[in-house]
Coordinates of C-alpha atoms and ligand atoms in Angstrom, one line a residue:
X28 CA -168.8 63.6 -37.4
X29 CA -170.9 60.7 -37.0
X30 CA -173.6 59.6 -39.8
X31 CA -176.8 60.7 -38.8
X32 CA -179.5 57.5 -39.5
X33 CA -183.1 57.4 -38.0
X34 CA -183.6 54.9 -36.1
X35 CA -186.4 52.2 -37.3
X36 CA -189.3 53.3 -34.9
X37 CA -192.8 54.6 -34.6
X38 CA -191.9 57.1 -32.0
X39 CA -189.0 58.9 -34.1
X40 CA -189.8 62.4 -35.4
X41 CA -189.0 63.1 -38.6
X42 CA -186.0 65.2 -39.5
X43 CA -187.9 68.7 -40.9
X44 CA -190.7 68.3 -38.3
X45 CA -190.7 70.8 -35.9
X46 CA -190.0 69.7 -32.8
X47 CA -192.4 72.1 -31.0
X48 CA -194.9 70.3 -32.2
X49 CA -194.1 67.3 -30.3
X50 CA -195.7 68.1 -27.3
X51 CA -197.4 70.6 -24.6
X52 CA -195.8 73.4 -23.5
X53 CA -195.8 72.6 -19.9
X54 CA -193.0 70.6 -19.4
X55 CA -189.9 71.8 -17.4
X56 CA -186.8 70.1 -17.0
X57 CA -183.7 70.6 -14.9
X58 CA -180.0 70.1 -16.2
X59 CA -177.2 70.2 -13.5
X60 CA -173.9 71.1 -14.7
X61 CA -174.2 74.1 -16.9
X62 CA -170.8 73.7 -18.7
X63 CA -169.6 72.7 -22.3
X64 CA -172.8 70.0 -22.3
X65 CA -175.2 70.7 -19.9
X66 CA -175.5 74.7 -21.7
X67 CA -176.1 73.2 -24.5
X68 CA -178.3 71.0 -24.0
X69 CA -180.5 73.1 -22.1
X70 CA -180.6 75.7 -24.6
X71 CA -182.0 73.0 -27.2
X72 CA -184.8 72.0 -24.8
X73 CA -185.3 75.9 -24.0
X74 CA -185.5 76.3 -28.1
X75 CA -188.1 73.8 -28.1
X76 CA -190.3 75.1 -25.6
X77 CA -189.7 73.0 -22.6
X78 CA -189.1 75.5 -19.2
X79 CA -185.2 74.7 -18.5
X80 CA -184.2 75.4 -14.5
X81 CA -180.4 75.0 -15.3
X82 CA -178.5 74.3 -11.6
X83 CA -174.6 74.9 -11.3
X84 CA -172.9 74.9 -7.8
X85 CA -170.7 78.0 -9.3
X86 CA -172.6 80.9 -8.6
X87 CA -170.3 83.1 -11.3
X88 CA -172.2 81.3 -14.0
X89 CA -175.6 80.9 -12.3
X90 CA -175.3 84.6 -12.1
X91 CA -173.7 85.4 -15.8
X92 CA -176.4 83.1 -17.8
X93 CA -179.4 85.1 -15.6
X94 CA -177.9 88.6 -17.0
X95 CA -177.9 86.8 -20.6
X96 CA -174.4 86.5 -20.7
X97 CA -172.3 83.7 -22.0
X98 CA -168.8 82.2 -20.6
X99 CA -167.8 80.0 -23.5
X100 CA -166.9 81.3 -26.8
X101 CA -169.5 79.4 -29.3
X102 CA -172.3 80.2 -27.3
X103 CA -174.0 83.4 -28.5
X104 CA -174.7 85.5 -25.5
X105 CA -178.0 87.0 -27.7
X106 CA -179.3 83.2 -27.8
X107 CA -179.2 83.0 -24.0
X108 CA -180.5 86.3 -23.0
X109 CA -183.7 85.5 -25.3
X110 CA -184.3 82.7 -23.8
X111 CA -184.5 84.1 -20.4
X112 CA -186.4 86.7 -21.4
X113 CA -189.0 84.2 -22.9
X114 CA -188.9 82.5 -19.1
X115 CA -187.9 78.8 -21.0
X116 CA -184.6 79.0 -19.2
X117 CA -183.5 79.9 -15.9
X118 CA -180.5 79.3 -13.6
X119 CA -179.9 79.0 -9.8
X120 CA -178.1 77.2 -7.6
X121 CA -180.7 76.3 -5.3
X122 CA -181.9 72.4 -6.0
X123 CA -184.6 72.1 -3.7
X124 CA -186.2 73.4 -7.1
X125 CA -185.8 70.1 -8.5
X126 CA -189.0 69.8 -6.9
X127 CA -191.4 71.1 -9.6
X128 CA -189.2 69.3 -12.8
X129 CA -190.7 66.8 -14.7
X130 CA -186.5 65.2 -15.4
X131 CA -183.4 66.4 -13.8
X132 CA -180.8 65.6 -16.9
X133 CA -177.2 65.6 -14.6
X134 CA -174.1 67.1 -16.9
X135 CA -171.3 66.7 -14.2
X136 CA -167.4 66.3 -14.5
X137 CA -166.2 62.7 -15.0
X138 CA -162.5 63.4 -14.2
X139 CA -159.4 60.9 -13.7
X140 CA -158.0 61.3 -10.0
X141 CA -154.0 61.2 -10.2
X142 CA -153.5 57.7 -10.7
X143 CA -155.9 57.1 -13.5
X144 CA -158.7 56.0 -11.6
X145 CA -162.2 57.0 -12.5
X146 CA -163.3 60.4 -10.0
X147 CA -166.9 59.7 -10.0
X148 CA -167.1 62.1 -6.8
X149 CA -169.2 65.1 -9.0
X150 CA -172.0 62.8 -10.2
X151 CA -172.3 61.0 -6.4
X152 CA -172.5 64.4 -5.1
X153 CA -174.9 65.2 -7.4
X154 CA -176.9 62.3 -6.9
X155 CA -176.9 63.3 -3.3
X156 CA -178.3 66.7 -3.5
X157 CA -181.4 65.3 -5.7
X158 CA -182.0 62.6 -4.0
X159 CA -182.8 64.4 -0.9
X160 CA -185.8 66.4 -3.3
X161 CA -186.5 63.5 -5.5
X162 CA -190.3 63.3 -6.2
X163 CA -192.1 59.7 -7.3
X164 CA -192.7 59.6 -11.0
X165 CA -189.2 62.0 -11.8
X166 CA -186.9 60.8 -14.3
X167 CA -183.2 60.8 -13.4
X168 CA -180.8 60.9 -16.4
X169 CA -176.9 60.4 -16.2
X170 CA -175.0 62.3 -19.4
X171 CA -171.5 62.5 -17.5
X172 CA -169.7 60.2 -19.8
X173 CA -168.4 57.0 -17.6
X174 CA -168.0 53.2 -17.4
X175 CA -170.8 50.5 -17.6
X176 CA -172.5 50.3 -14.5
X177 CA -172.8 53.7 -12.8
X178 CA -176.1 54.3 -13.8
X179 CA -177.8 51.3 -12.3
X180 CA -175.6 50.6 -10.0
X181 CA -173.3 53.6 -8.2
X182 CA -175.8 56.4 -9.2
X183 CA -179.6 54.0 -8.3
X184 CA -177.7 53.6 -4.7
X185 CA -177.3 57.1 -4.2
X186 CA -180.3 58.3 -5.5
X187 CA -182.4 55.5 -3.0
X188 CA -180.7 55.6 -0.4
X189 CA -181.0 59.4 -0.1
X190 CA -185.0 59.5 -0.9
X191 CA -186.3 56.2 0.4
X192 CA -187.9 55.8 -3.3
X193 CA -186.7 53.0 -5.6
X194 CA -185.1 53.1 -9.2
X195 CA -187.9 51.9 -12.3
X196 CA -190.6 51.5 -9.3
X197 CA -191.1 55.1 -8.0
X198 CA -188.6 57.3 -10.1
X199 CA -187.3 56.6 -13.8
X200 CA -183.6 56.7 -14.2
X201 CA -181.6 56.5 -17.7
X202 CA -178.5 57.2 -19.5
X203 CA -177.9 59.2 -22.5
X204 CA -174.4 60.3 -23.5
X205 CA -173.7 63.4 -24.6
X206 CA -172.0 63.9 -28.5
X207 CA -170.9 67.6 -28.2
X208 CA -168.6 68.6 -31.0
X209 CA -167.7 71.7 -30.0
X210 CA -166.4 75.0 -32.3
X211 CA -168.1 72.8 -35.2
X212 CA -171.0 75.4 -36.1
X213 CA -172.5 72.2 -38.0
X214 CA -173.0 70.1 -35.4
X215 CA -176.3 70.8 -33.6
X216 CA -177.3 69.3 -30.5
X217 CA -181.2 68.4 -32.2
X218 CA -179.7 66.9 -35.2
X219 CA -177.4 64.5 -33.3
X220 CA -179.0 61.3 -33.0
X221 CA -179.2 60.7 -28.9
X222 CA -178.9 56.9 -27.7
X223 CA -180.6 56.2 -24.6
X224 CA -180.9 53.5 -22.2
X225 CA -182.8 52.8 -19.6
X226 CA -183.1 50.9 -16.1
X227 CA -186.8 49.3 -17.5
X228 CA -188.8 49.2 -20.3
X229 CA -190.5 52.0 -18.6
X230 CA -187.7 54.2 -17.3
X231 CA -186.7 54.0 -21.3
X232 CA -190.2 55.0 -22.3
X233 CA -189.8 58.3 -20.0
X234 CA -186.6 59.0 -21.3
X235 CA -187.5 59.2 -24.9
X236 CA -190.9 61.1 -23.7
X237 CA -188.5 63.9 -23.0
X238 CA -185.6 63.9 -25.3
X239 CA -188.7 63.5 -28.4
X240 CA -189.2 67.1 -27.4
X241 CA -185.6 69.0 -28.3
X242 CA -183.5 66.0 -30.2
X243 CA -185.0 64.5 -33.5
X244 CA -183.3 61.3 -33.5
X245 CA -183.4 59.0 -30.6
X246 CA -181.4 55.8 -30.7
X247 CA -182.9 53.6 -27.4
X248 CA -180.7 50.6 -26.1
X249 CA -181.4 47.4 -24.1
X250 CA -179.8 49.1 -20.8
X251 CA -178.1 52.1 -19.0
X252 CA -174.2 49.6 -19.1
X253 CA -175.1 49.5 -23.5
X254 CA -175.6 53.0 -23.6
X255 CA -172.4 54.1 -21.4
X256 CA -170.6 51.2 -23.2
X257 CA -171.6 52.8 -26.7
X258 CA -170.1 56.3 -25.9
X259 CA -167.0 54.8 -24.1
X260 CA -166.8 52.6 -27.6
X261 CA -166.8 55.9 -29.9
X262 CA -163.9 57.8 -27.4
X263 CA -161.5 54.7 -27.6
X264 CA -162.3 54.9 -31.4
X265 CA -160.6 58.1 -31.4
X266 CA -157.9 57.6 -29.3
X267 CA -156.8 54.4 -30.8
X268 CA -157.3 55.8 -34.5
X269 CA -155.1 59.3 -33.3
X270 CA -152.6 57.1 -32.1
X271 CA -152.0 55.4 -34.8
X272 CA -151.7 57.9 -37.2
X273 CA -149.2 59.7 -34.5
X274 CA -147.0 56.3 -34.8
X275 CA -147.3 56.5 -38.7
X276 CA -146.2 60.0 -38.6
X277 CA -142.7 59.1 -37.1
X278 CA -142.5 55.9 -39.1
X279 CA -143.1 57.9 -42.4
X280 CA -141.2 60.3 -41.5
X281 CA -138.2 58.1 -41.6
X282 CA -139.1 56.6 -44.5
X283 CA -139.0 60.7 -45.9
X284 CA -142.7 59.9 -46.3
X285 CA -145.3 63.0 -45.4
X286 CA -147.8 61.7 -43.3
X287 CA -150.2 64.4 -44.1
X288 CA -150.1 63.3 -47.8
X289 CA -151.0 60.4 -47.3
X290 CA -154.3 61.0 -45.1
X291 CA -154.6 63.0 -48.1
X292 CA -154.8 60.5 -50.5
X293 CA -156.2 57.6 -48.3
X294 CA -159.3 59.6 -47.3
X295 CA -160.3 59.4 -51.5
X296 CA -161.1 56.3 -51.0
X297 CA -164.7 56.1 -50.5
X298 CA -165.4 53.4 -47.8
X299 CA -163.6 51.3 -45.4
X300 CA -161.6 54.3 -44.2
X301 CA -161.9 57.3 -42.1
X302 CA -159.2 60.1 -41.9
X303 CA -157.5 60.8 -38.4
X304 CA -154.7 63.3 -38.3
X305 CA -151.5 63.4 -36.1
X306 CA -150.8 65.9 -33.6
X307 CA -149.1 67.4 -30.3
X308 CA -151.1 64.9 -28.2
X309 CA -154.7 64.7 -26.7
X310 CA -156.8 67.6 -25.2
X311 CA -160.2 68.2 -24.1
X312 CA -162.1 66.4 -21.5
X313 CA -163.0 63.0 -22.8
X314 CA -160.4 61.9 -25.5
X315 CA -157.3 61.9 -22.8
X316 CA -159.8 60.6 -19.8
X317 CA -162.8 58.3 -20.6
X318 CA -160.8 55.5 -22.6
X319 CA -159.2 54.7 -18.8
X320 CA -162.8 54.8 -17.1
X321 CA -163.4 51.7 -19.0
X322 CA -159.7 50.2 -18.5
X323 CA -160.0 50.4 -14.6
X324 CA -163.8 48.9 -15.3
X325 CA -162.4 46.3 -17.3
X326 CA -159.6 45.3 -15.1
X327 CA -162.3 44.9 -12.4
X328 CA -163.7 41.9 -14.6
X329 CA -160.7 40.5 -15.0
X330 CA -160.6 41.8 -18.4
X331 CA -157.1 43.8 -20.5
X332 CA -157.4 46.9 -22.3
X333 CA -154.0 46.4 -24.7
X334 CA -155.6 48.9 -27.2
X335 CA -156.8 51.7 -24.7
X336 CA -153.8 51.2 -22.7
X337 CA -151.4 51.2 -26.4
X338 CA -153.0 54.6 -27.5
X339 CA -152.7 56.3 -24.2
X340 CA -148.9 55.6 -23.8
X341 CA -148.6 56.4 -27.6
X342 CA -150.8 59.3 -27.4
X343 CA -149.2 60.7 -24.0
X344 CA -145.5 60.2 -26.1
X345 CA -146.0 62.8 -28.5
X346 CA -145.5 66.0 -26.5
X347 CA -141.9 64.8 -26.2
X348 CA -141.5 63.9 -29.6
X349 CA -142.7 66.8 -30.8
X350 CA -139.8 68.9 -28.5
X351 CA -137.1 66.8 -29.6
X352 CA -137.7 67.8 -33.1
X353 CA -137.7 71.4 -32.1
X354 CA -134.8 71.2 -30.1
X355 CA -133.3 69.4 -33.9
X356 CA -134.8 72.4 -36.0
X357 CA -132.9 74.9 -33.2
X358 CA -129.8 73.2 -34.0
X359 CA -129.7 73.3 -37.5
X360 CA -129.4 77.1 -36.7
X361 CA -126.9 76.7 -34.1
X362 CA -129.1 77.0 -31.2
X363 CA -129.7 74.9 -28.4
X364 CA -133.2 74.7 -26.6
X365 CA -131.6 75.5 -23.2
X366 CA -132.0 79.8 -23.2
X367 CA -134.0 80.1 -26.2
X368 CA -137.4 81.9 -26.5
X369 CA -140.2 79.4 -27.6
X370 CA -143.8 80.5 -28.6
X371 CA -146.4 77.9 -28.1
X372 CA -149.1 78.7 -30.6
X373 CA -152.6 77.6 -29.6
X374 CA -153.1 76.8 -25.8
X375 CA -156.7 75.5 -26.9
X376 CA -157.0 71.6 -27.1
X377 CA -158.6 71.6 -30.3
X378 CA -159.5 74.6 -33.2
X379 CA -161.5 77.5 -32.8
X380 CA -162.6 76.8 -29.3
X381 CA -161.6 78.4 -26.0
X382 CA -161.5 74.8 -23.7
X383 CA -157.9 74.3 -22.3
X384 CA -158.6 71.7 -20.1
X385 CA -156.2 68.5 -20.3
X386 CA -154.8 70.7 -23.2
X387 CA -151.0 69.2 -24.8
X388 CA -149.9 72.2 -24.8
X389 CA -149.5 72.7 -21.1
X390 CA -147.2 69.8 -21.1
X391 CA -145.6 71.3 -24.1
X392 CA -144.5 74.5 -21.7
X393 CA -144.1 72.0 -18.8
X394 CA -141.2 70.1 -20.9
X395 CA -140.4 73.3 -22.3
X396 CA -139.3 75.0 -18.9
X397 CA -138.5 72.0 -17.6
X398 CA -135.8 72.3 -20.6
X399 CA -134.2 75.8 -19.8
X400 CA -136.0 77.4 -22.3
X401 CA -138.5 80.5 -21.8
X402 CA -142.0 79.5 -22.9
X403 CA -144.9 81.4 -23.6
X404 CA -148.1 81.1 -25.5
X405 CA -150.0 83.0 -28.2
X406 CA -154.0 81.9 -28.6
X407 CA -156.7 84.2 -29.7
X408 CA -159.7 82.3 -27.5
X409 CA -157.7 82.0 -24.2
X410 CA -156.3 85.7 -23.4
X411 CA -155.2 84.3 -20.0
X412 CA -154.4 81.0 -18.0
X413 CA -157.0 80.5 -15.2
X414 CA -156.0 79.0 -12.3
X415 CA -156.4 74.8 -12.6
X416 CA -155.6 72.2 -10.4
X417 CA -153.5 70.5 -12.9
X418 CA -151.3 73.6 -14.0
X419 CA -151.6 75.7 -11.3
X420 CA -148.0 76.7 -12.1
X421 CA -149.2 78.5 -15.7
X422 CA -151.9 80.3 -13.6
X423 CA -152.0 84.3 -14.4
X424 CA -150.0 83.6 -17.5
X425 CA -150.9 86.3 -20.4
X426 CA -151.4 85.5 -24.6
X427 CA -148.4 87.3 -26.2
X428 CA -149.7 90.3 -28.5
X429 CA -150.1 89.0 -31.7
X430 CA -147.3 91.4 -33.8
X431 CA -144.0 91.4 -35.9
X432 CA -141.9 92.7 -33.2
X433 CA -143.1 90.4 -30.5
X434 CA -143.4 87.3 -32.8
X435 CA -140.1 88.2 -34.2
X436 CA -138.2 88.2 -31.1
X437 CA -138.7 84.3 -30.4
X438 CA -136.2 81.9 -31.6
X439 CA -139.1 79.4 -32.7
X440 CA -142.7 79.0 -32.6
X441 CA -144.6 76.2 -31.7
X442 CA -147.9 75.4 -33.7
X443 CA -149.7 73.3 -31.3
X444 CA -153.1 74.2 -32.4
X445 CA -154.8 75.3 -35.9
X446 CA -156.8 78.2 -35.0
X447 CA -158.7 80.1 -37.9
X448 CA -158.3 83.2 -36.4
X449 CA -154.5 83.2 -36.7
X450 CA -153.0 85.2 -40.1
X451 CA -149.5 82.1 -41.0
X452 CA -148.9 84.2 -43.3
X453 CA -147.7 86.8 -41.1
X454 CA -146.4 84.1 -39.1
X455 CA -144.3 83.0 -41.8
X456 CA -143.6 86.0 -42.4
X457 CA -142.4 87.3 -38.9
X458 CA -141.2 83.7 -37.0
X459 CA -137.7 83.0 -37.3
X460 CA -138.2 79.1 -37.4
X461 CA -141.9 77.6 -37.1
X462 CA -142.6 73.6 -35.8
X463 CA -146.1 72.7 -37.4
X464 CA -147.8 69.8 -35.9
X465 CA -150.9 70.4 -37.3
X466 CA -149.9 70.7 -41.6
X467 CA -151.4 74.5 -41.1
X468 CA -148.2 76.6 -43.1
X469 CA -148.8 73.7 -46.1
X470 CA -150.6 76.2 -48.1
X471 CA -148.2 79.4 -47.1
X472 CA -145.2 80.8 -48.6
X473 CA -142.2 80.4 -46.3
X474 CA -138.6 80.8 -46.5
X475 CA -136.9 77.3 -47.1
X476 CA -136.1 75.7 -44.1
X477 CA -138.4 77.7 -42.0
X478 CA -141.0 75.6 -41.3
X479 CA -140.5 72.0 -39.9
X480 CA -142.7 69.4 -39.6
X481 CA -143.7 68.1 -36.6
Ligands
NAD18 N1 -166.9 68.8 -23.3 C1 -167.3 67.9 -24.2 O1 -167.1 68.1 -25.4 C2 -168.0 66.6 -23.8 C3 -168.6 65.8 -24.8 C4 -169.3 64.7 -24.5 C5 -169.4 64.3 -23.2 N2 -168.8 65.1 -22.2 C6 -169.0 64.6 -20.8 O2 -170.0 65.4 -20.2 C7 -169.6 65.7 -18.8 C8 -169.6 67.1 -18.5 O3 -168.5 67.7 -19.3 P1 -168.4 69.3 -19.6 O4 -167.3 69.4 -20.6 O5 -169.7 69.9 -19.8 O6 -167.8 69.7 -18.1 P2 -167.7 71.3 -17.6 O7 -166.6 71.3 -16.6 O8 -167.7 72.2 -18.8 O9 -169.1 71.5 -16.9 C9 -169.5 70.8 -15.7 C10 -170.3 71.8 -14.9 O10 -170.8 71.1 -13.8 C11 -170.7 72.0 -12.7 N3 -170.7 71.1 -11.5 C12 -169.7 70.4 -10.9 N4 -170.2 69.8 -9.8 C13 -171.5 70.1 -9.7 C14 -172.5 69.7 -8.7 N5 -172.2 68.9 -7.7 N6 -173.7 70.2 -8.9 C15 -174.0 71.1 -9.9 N7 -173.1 71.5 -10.8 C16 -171.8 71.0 -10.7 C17 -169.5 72.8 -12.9 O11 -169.5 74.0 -12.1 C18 -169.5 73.0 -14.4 O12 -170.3 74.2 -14.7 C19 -168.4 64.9 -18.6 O13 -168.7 63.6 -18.1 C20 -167.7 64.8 -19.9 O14 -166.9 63.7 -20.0 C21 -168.1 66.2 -22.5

């Protein structure tokens, strides 16, 4: 997690200070995009008394967050239902109720299409529907996470040419990047300092008006391109650093060195170094995806990307690497991957969450099948595959039930994710052969030669 530092500042609230004392109580807001960020983020500015009209074009969650209920795991159902009954949050699909808001904060999908191109179709459409309802003195705030210049320039074009009214004159418009961490119960949205940039002094000015109210540290920037550059800056941190651990891990391994143990030790040392650990590949919506928002930017300066484009193709190696050395720990026992039963544990991209999306471990049952063998997953968050339009294939597919006969009956298992929830020691105890890629069965007692590193 990132070091939380106040930012130098008059403005700043003070950690401690309650941040319903920071102003009225009349102020609504509307978020659009009520998923793994917008929810969130809503529920903080519901906490801290502003009125939150949350807007989603999928009327199964509209309808779910109105009943009180919740559709992703680490957000307490009981938290959502008080809320509405308090009448500080609300849903609907309707945003001709942008009208009343005070800021309209848009939380939108920023995929890749096919070719690795940014898909910035969600937040023009967005920009679209408010623009036809925007209202002179509204602030506009972009949180998708994407390259330098959609903000002022993709996004104002939109939002003027669909209301006649023009950016930092008649409306405010900003950017402030999102820094979810999800299934990491210490990481609040208030505590996480929030930079923010803005088209003008003023639009700035509006921006941290509003944000003062639920976030306690605001971190402002020259300009909407600084503040996308910034979060696009702390994603290719990520991918570059995991990608060069995942290269150390086959290098040490050669040298009969364990990677893991030498994380170990290197993260004792106290500054100039910060621990990154190996794995089956990348998941989740930005670590996979926003690096190559700003390549294609770059590449329309004129500019290379040899780091971002190094890390993906390192990163995007690893689900292979990781089947090849299965496929060796099969034929130490004499069988070949070709027939076998394999059970990928942990269809999850990351720990203790329920997001699958851009998940390694549907390319792990992709090579998998694509390898003769039977695949099929255990993960206590994710009890079924929903359909998606990147493995529609999977789609229907059930969790195996967690138990020694079922567990028992595959020739390997597959740790592609280190879930809590899941007892290794009755994995080790029931798997016939287990591939870690994540260092979980370190700690548990197995049968030598049971458990292979991955
Ligand atoms: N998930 C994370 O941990 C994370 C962290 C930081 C930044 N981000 C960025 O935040 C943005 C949103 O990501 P997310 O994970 O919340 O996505 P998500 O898919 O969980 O949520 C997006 C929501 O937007 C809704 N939506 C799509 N089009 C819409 C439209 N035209 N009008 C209204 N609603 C619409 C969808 O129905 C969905 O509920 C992305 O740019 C992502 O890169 C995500």
């Amino acid at each position: 997690m990132c070091k939380l530092r106040r930012p130098r500042g008059k403005k700043f609230l003070l950690p401690g200070k309650s941040l319903r004392q920071a102003g009225g109580n009349n102020m609504t807001i509307a978020i659009i995009g009520l998923g793994y960020v917008g929810l969130p983020l809503g529920l903080q500015f519901a906490r801290s008394n502003v009125r939150v009209l949350g807007l989603d074009i999928d009327a199964k969650k509209v309808s779910a967050l109105n009943a009180g209920r919740s559709y992703i795991k680490h957000i307490k159902a009981g938290e959502i239902k008080r809320l509405v009954r308090a009448g500080t949050f609300s849903a609907s699909a309707d945003f001709a109720e942008i009208k009343k808001v005070e800021a309209i904060l848009i939380c939108v999908p920023t995929p890749l299409k096919k070719n690795r191109a940014p898909d910035l179709s969600f937040v023009l459409k967005t920009g679209k529907a408010i623009a036809s309802h925007l209202q002179r003195g509204q602030l506009v705030v972009l949180e998708s996470t994407t390259y330098p210049g959609t903000t002022e320039n993709e996004l104002r074009e939109v939002l003027e040419r669909g209301s006649g009214l023009k950016a930092g004159k008649s409306f405010h418009l900003a950017f402030s990047p999102e820094r979810e961490d999800p299934g990491n119960p210490r990481s609040k949205v208030a505590n996480l300092p929030k930079v923010i940039g803005g088209y003008t002094p003023a639009c700035l000015a509006a921006a941290k008006k509003i944000y003062s109210r639920a976030i306690r540290n605001l971190v402002p920037v020259a300009n909407c391109r600084t503040a996308e550059a910034t979060k696009l800056l702390e994603n290719v941190f990520r991918s570059v650093n995991i990608a060069l651990v995942n290269e150390l891990k086959g290098v040490y391994a050669a040298l009969d060195i364990d990677i893991w143990a030498v994380i170990a030790a290197a993260r004792t040392k106290p500054f100039g170094f910060m621990p990154f650990y190996p794995g089956p590949g990348l998941g989740g919506h930005c670590i996979p995806i926003d690096p190559f928002y700003l390549a294609w930017k770059a590449k329309q300066a004129g500019q290379e990307t040899r780091f971002v484009e190094l890390a993906g193709e390192i990163n995007r190696a690893m689900p292979e690497k990781v089947v090849s050395r299965l496929t060796e720990a099969l034929a130490v026992r004499n069988k070949k991957l070709r027939g076998a039963k394999i059970l990928v544990l942990g269809l999850a991209y990351k720990a203790n969450v329920d997001d699958d999306r851009e998940s390694p471990s549907y390319r792990l049952l992709d090579l998998l099948a694509a390898r003769g063998a039977m695949a099929a997953y255990f993960d206590p968050h994710v009890s079924v595959i929903k359909p998606t339009r990147e493995h529609p294939h999977w789609a229907g597919m059930k969790s195996v039930k967690w138990s020694r006969r079922t567990i028992a009956a595959f020739d390997a298992v597959l740790i592609a994710t280190a879930h809590i929830a899941v007892n290794y020691q009755q994995l080790a105890d029931w798997a016939q052969l287990i591939v870690d890629t994540r260092n979980v069965m370190v700690e548990i007692k197995t049968a030598d030669g049971k458990v292979w590193k991955a």
